[in-house]
Coordinates of N, CA, C and O in Angstrom, one line a residue:
M1 N -2.1 109.3 -50.1 CA -2.8 108.1 -49.7 C -2.2 106.8 -50.2 O -1.5 107.0 -51.1
S2 N -1.2 105.8 -49.5 CA -1.1 105.0 -49.9 C -0.7 103.7 -50.7 O -2.6 103.3 -49.7
A3 N -1.3 103.7 -51.4 CA -2.2 102.1 -51.9 C -2.0 100.8 -51.0 O -0.7 100.6 -50.9
S4 N -2.9 99.9 -50.6 CA -2.7 99.0 -50.0 C -2.4 97.6 -51.3 O -1.7 96.6 -50.8
D5 N -2.1 97.9 -52.4 CA -1.2 96.6 -54.0 C -0.7 97.7 -54.7 O -1.0 98.4 -55.6
P6 N 0.5 98.3 -54.3 CA 1.0 99.2 -55.3 C 1.1 98.5 -56.8 O 1.0 99.4 -57.5
V7 N 1.0 97.4 -57.0 CA 1.9 96.8 -58.2 C 0.3 96.7 -59.0 O 0.7 97.4 -59.6
A8 N -0.8 97.2 -58.5 CA -2.1 96.8 -59.1 C -2.2 98.1 -59.2 O -2.6 98.5 -60.3
D9 N -1.1 99.3 -58.6 CA -2.0 101.0 -58.7 C -1.4 101.1 -59.9 O -1.6 101.6 -60.8
M10 N 0.5 101.2 -59.9 CA 0.6 100.6 -61.7 C 0.5 100.2 -62.4 O 0.1 100.8 -63.6
L11 N -0.5 99.1 -62.5 CA -1.0 97.7 -63.7 C -1.6 99.5 -64.3 O -1.9 99.8 -65.4
T12 N -3.0 99.4 -63.4 CA -3.7 100.8 -63.5 C -3.2 101.5 -64.3 O -4.1 102.4 -65.2
K13 N -2.2 102.2 -63.6 CA -2.0 103.3 -64.2 C -1.4 103.0 -65.2 O -1.3 104.3 -66.5
I14 N -0.8 102.3 -66.0 CA -0.3 102.0 -67.6 C -1.4 102.0 -68.2 O -1.8 101.8 -69.4
R15 N -2.2 101.0 -67.8 CA -4.0 100.1 -68.7 C -4.7 102.2 -68.5 O -4.9 102.1 -70.2
N16 N -4.7 102.8 -67.9 CA -5.4 104.1 -67.8 C -4.2 105.1 -69.4 O -5.5 105.9 -70.5
A17 N -3.3 105.2 -69.2 CA -2.0 105.8 -70.2 C -2.1 105.7 -71.1 O -2.3 106.0 -72.3
V18 N -2.1 103.8 -71.4 CA -2.6 103.3 -72.8 C -3.9 103.8 -73.5 O -3.8 104.3 -74.9
M19 N -4.8 102.9 -72.7 CA -6.0 104.0 -73.1 C -6.2 105.3 -74.0 O -7.1 105.5 -74.8
A20 N -5.8 106.0 -72.9 CA -5.5 108.2 -73.2 C -4.4 108.3 -73.9 O -4.2 109.6 -74.0
R21 N -3.5 106.9 -74.6 CA -2.8 107.0 -76.1 C -1.6 108.6 -75.5 O -1.2 108.9 -76.2
H22 N -1.4 108.4 -73.8 CA 0.0 109.1 -73.4 C 1.3 108.0 -74.0 O 1.7 107.1 -73.9
E23 N 2.4 109.3 -74.2 CA 3.3 108.8 -74.7 C 4.1 108.3 -73.5 O 4.9 107.4 -73.7
K24 N 4.3 108.2 -72.3 CA 4.3 108.0 -71.0 C 4.2 108.1 -70.2 O 2.7 109.0 -70.1
V25 N 4.3 107.6 -68.6 CA 3.8 107.4 -67.8 C 4.2 107.3 -66.5 O 5.3 106.6 -65.9
D26 N 4.7 107.6 -65.3 CA 5.3 107.9 -64.0 C 4.3 107.1 -62.6 O 3.8 107.5 -62.4
I27 N 5.8 106.5 -62.4 CA 5.1 105.5 -61.0 C 5.7 106.0 -60.4 O 7.6 105.4 -60.4
P28 N 5.0 105.8 -58.9 CA 6.8 105.6 -58.0 C 7.1 104.6 -58.5 O 7.1 103.0 -58.4
A29 N 8.6 104.6 -57.4 CA 10.0 103.0 -57.7 C 9.2 102.4 -56.5 O 9.3 102.2 -55.5
S30 N 9.8 101.1 -56.7 CA 10.0 100.1 -56.3 C 10.6 99.0 -56.6 O 11.0 99.1 -57.6
K31 N 11.7 97.9 -55.7 CA 12.3 97.1 -57.0 C 12.0 95.8 -57.4 O 11.9 95.9 -58.7
L32 N 10.3 95.9 -57.0 CA 9.7 94.8 -57.3 C 8.9 95.2 -58.8 O 8.6 94.5 -60.1
K33 N 8.8 96.8 -58.5 CA 7.8 96.9 -60.0 C 8.3 97.6 -61.1 O 8.5 97.5 -62.4
L34 N 10.4 97.8 -60.2 CA 11.7 98.4 -61.9 C 11.7 96.5 -62.1 O 11.6 96.6 -63.1
E35 N 11.9 95.6 -61.2 CA 11.8 94.2 -62.3 C 10.2 93.5 -63.7 O 11.0 93.3 -64.2
I36 N 9.7 93.7 -62.9 CA 8.2 93.9 -63.6 C 8.5 94.7 -65.0 O 7.9 94.5 -66.1
V37 N 8.1 96.6 -64.8 CA 8.9 97.4 -66.0 C 9.9 96.6 -67.2 O 10.3 96.6 -67.8
K38 N 11.1 95.8 -66.0 CA 12.3 95.5 -67.8 C 11.4 94.2 -68.0 O 12.3 93.7 -69.1
I39 N 10.8 93.1 -67.2 CA 10.3 92.6 -68.3 C 9.5 92.9 -68.9 O 9.7 92.4 -70.6
L40 N 8.7 94.2 -69.2 CA 8.0 94.8 -69.5 C 8.7 95.3 -71.0 O 8.2 95.0 -72.0
K41 N 9.9 95.6 -71.1 CA 10.5 96.4 -71.9 C 11.4 94.3 -72.6 O 11.2 95.0 -74.3
T42 N 11.9 93.5 -71.8 CA 12.5 92.7 -72.7 C 11.1 92.2 -73.2 O 12.0 91.5 -75.2
E43 N 10.0 92.1 -73.1 CA 8.7 91.1 -74.2 C 8.5 92.5 -74.7 O 7.5 91.9 -75.9
G44 N 9.0 93.4 -75.1 CA 8.5 94.3 -75.9 C 7.1 95.4 -76.0 O 6.8 95.5 -77.0
Y45 N 7.3 95.1 -74.9 CA 5.1 95.8 -74.6 C 5.3 97.2 -74.2 O 4.4 97.9 -73.9
I46 N 6.1 97.5 -74.3 CA 7.0 99.3 -73.7 C 8.2 99.5 -74.6 O 9.4 98.5 -75.0
K47 N 8.3 101.0 -74.9 CA 9.3 101.3 -75.7 C 10.8 101.1 -74.8 O 11.9 100.9 -75.1
N48 N 10.8 102.1 -73.2 CA 11.8 101.7 -72.8 C 11.5 102.5 -70.9 O 9.6 102.3 -72.0
F49 N 12.3 102.7 -70.7 CA 12.4 103.4 -69.0 C 13.3 103.4 -68.5 O 13.9 103.4 -69.5
K50 N 12.9 104.7 -67.8 CA 14.1 105.0 -67.1 C 14.1 105.5 -65.7 O 12.8 106.1 -65.3
K51 N 14.8 105.1 -64.2 CA 14.0 105.7 -62.7 C 15.3 107.2 -62.6 O 16.2 108.3 -63.8
V52 N 13.9 107.9 -61.9 CA 14.2 109.8 -62.9 C 13.9 109.7 -61.2 O 12.7 109.4 -60.7
T53 N 14.7 110.9 -60.5 CA 14.3 111.4 -59.1 C 14.0 112.5 -59.1 O 14.7 113.1 -59.8
E54 N 12.4 113.4 -58.7 CA 12.6 114.2 -59.1 C 11.9 114.7 -56.7 O 11.0 114.0 -56.7
D55 N 12.2 115.7 -56.8 CA 12.0 116.1 -55.1 C 12.3 115.2 -54.4 O 11.6 114.6 -53.2
G56 N 13.6 114.2 -53.8 CA 13.3 113.8 -53.5 C 13.3 112.2 -53.0 O 13.3 110.8 -52.6
K57 N 12.5 112.0 -54.5 CA 10.8 111.0 -54.6 C 11.8 109.8 -56.1 O 12.1 109.8 -57.0
N58 N 11.6 108.8 -55.7 CA 12.2 107.6 -57.0 C 10.9 107.5 -58.1 O 10.1 106.9 -56.7
T59 N 11.1 107.9 -58.9 CA 9.8 107.7 -60.2 C 10.5 106.7 -61.2 O 11.8 106.8 -61.6
I60 N 9.5 106.3 -62.1 CA 9.8 105.2 -63.0 C 8.8 105.9 -63.9 O 7.6 106.0 -64.6
R61 N 9.9 106.3 -65.2 CA 9.2 107.0 -66.7 C 9.3 106.1 -67.5 O 10.3 105.4 -68.1
I62 N 8.0 105.0 -67.7 CA 7.4 104.7 -68.5 C 7.2 105.1 -70.0 O 6.1 106.0 -70.0
F63 N 8.0 104.3 -70.8 CA 8.1 105.1 -72.7 C 6.6 104.5 -73.4 O 7.3 103.2 -72.9
L64 N 5.8 105.0 -73.3 CA 5.1 103.5 -74.1 C 4.3 102.6 -75.4 O 5.3 104.0 -75.9
K65 N 4.5 102.2 -76.0 CA 4.3 101.7 -77.4 C 3.7 101.1 -78.3 O 2.9 100.6 -77.5
Y66 N 3.3 102.2 -79.3 CA 2.7 102.3 -80.0 C 2.8 101.6 -82.1 O 3.4 101.5 -82.0
D67 N 2.2 101.0 -82.3 CA 1.9 100.1 -84.0 C 2.2 101.4 -84.7 O 1.8 102.5 -84.2
D68 N 1.9 101.3 -85.6 CA 2.4 102.0 -86.9 C 1.1 103.3 -87.2 O 0.8 104.1 -86.8
K69 N -0.8 102.6 -87.0 CA -1.7 103.4 -87.1 C -1.4 103.3 -85.6 O -3.2 103.8 -84.9
N70 N -1.3 104.1 -84.4 CA -1.2 104.0 -83.4 C -2.1 103.5 -82.4 O -2.4 104.2 -81.2
E71 N -1.8 101.6 -83.1 CA -2.9 101.5 -81.5 C -1.7 101.1 -80.5 O -0.9 100.4 -80.6
P72 N -2.4 100.7 -80.0 CA -1.7 100.6 -78.1 C -0.7 98.5 -79.1 O -1.6 98.5 -79.1
V73 N 0.6 98.5 -78.3 CA 1.0 96.9 -77.6 C 0.7 96.4 -76.9 O 0.2 95.4 -77.6
I74 N -0.3 97.6 -75.6 CA -0.6 96.3 -75.0 C -2.2 96.2 -75.3 O -2.5 98.1 -74.7
H75 N -2.6 95.1 -75.8 CA -3.4 95.5 -74.9 C -5.5 95.0 -74.3 O -6.2 95.1 -73.8
G76 N -4.4 94.7 -73.0 CA -4.4 94.3 -71.9 C -3.0 94.0 -71.0 O -2.8 93.5 -71.3
I77 N -3.8 94.3 -69.1 CA -2.6 94.0 -68.3 C -4.0 93.6 -67.4 O -4.2 94.4 -66.9
E78 N -3.2 92.7 -66.9 CA -3.8 92.4 -65.4 C -3.8 91.5 -64.3 O -2.3 91.6 -64.8
K79 N -3.8 92.6 -63.2 CA -3.2 91.2 -62.1 C -4.2 90.4 -61.4 O -5.0 90.6 -61.5
I80 N -3.5 89.2 -61.2 CA -3.9 88.0 -61.2 C -3.8 87.6 -59.1 O -4.9 87.5 -58.7
S81 N -2.7 88.1 -58.6 CA -2.7 88.0 -57.5 C -2.9 88.8 -56.4 O -2.4 90.1 -57.0
T82 N -4.0 89.0 -55.9 CA -3.7 90.3 -54.8 C -3.4 89.6 -53.5 O -3.4 89.0 -52.3
P83 N -3.2 91.2 -52.8 CA -3.5 91.7 -50.7 C -4.1 90.3 -50.5 O -3.8 89.2 -49.2
G84 N -5.8 89.7 -50.8 CA -5.9 89.3 -49.5 C -6.6 87.8 -50.3 O -6.9 87.5 -50.0
R85 N -6.2 87.4 -51.7 CA -6.2 86.0 -52.5 C -4.6 85.8 -53.3 O -4.7 86.7 -54.1
R86 N -3.4 85.0 -52.5 CA -2.5 84.6 -53.5 C -2.7 84.3 -54.3 O -3.0 82.8 -54.0
V87 N -2.1 84.4 -55.6 CA -2.5 82.6 -56.6 C -1.1 82.0 -56.5 O -0.2 82.9 -57.0
Y88 N -0.5 80.7 -56.4 CA 0.6 80.5 -56.8 C 0.6 79.4 -57.9 O -0.8 79.1 -57.9
S89 N 1.4 79.2 -58.8 CA 1.4 78.5 -59.1 C 2.8 77.6 -59.2 O 3.8 77.9 -59.4
G90 N 2.8 76.0 -59.5 CA 4.1 75.4 -59.8 C 4.6 75.5 -61.3 O 4.0 76.3 -61.6
Y91 N 5.9 75.4 -61.5 CA 6.0 74.8 -63.1 C 5.1 74.2 -64.4 O 5.3 75.1 -65.3
K92 N 4.6 73.3 -63.1 CA 4.5 72.5 -65.0 C 2.9 73.6 -65.2 O 2.3 73.0 -65.7
E93 N 2.1 73.9 -63.8 CA 1.4 74.3 -64.3 C 1.3 75.9 -64.4 O -0.5 76.2 -64.7
L94 N 2.4 76.3 -65.2 CA 1.8 77.7 -65.4 C 0.6 78.3 -66.8 O 0.7 77.8 -67.5
P95 N 0.2 79.5 -66.4 CA -1.0 79.0 -67.1 C -0.2 80.1 -68.7 O 0.3 80.7 -68.2
R96 N -0.8 80.0 -69.6 CA -0.8 80.8 -71.4 C -1.8 82.0 -71.1 O -2.7 81.1 -71.1
V97 N -1.2 82.9 -71.6 CA -2.0 83.7 -71.6 C -2.2 84.0 -73.4 O -1.5 84.2 -74.2
R98 N -3.2 84.3 -73.5 CA -3.7 83.7 -74.7 C -3.4 83.0 -75.7 O -2.9 83.3 -76.7
N99 N -3.3 82.2 -75.1 CA -2.9 80.8 -76.4 C -1.8 81.4 -76.7 O -1.1 80.9 -77.6
G100 N -0.8 81.9 -75.8 CA 1.1 81.7 -76.3 C 0.9 82.9 -76.8 O 2.3 83.6 -76.7
Y101 N 0.2 84.1 -76.9 CA 0.4 85.2 -77.6 C 0.9 86.6 -76.3 O 1.2 87.7 -76.2
G102 N 0.2 86.2 -75.2 CA 0.7 86.5 -74.3 C 1.5 86.3 -72.7 O 2.5 85.5 -72.9
S103 N 2.4 87.2 -71.3 CA 2.9 86.7 -71.3 C 2.4 86.8 -69.8 O 1.4 87.5 -69.5
V104 N 2.9 85.8 -69.2 CA 2.7 86.6 -67.8 C 3.6 86.2 -65.9 O 4.6 85.8 -66.8
I105 N 3.9 87.1 -65.1 CA 4.5 87.8 -64.7 C 4.9 87.1 -63.1 O 3.7 86.6 -63.0
V106 N 5.7 86.1 -63.0 CA 6.2 85.2 -61.6 C 6.9 85.9 -60.5 O 8.3 86.0 -61.7
S107 N 6.7 85.7 -59.6 CA 7.6 85.9 -59.1 C 8.5 85.4 -58.3 O 7.3 83.9 -57.4
T108 N 10.0 84.2 -58.1 CA 9.8 83.4 -58.3 C 10.8 83.5 -57.0 O 11.6 84.3 -56.9
S109 N 10.8 82.2 -56.8 CA 13.0 82.3 -55.9 C 13.6 82.6 -56.3 O 14.9 83.0 -55.8
A110 N 13.8 82.5 -57.2 CA 15.3 82.6 -58.7 C 14.9 84.3 -58.5 O 15.6 85.0 -59.9
G111 N 13.8 84.8 -58.3 CA 13.3 86.8 -58.6 C 12.5 86.2 -59.4 O 11.9 85.8 -59.7
V112 N 11.9 87.9 -60.2 CA 11.2 87.8 -60.9 C 11.3 87.1 -62.6 O 12.1 88.2 -62.5
T113 N 10.0 86.8 -62.9 CA 10.9 86.6 -64.4 C 9.4 86.3 -65.2 O 7.8 86.7 -65.1
T114 N 9.3 86.4 -66.5 CA 7.7 86.0 -67.2 C 7.6 84.0 -67.6 O 8.4 83.3 -66.4
G115 N 6.3 83.6 -67.5 CA 5.8 82.2 -67.0 C 6.6 81.2 -67.6 O 7.1 80.2 -67.4
K116 N 7.1 82.0 -69.1 CA 8.5 80.2 -70.0 C 9.2 80.9 -69.8 O 9.5 79.6 -68.9
K117 N 10.7 81.5 -69.4 CA 10.9 81.4 -68.8 C 11.3 80.7 -67.2 O 11.9 79.7 -67.2
A118 N 9.9 80.4 -66.4 CA 10.0 79.4 -65.2 C 10.3 78.8 -65.6 O 9.8 77.4 -64.6
S119 N 9.4 78.2 -66.7 CA 9.1 76.4 -66.9 C 10.7 76.2 -67.0 O 11.1 74.9 -67.3
E120 N 11.3 76.9 -68.1 CA 11.8 76.5 -68.1 C 14.0 75.9 -67.4 O 14.4 74.4 -67.3
K121 N 13.4 77.1 -65.9 CA 14.1 76.9 -65.4 C 13.1 76.1 -63.8 O 14.3 75.7 -63.2
M122 N 12.8 75.3 -64.3 CA 11.6 74.5 -63.5 C 11.1 74.9 -61.9 O 12.1 74.4 -61.4
V123 N 11.0 75.8 -62.1 CA 10.7 77.2 -61.3 C 9.1 77.6 -60.6 O 9.1 78.0 -61.5
G124 N 8.1 77.6 -59.5 CA 7.8 78.1 -60.0 C 6.7 79.5 -58.6 O 7.7 79.8 -58.4
G125 N 6.0 79.8 -58.6 CA 6.2 80.6 -57.8 C 4.4 81.6 -57.7 O 3.8 81.3 -58.5
E126 N 4.7 82.7 -57.6 CA 3.2 84.1 -57.4 C 3.1 83.9 -58.4 O 4.5 84.9 -58.8
L127 N 2.1 84.0 -59.1 CA 1.4 84.7 -60.0 C 1.1 86.3 -59.8 O 0.1 86.6 -59.4
V128 N 1.7 87.5 -60.4 CA 1.7 88.8 -60.4 C 0.5 89.4 -61.4 O -0.1 89.6 -61.1
C129 N 1.1 88.6 -62.9 CA 0.1 89.9 -63.8 C 0.6 89.1 -64.8 O 1.8 87.9 -65.2
K130 N -0.8 89.3 -65.3 CA -0.7 89.4 -67.3 C -0.8 90.0 -68.3 O -0.9 91.5 -67.9
V131 N 0.1 89.8 -69.3 CA -0.7 90.9 -69.4 C -0.3 90.3 -71.7 O 0.4 89.3 -72.1
W132 N -1.2 91.0 -72.4 CA -1.4 90.9 -74.0 C -1.5 91.2 -74.6 O -1.6 93.4 -74.6

C-alpha cells in the first residue's frame, strides 16, 4: 500500500519506534526524507543514519538516540503541512517550537532547513514538521 503522505508515515514510524524504545527504524528512502533525517542528525535528535539497499529497495536506517536514563531525546514529532492543507510561512512569521527548545523543519526554495537557519537566510517556505 502506498501512503498518500510519505513524510507523515516516516514521522509516525519514528514516533512509534521511540515510544517502543527501539534502537533503529527503517523507512523507505526519498530525497525529502533524507534531507529531514540529515537535519534531525545535525540538530542532535538521532544518533546516526545510513542509506541501505535491500532487495533493490532503498531504505534509510535511522539509529535513535536516548539519554543516560534511557529516555528518548525526541519527546515529540508532528507533521504541520498535510496534502490537504499546506501551511506556508514567511521568514518573519516562522513559529518557535517549545519556546526555542524544539525545531521546525521548513522546505524553502534554498532547500530543506530548520526554521532558525531559514530566518537567518531570510527565506520562508512550507512548514514540514516540528520536533522537540
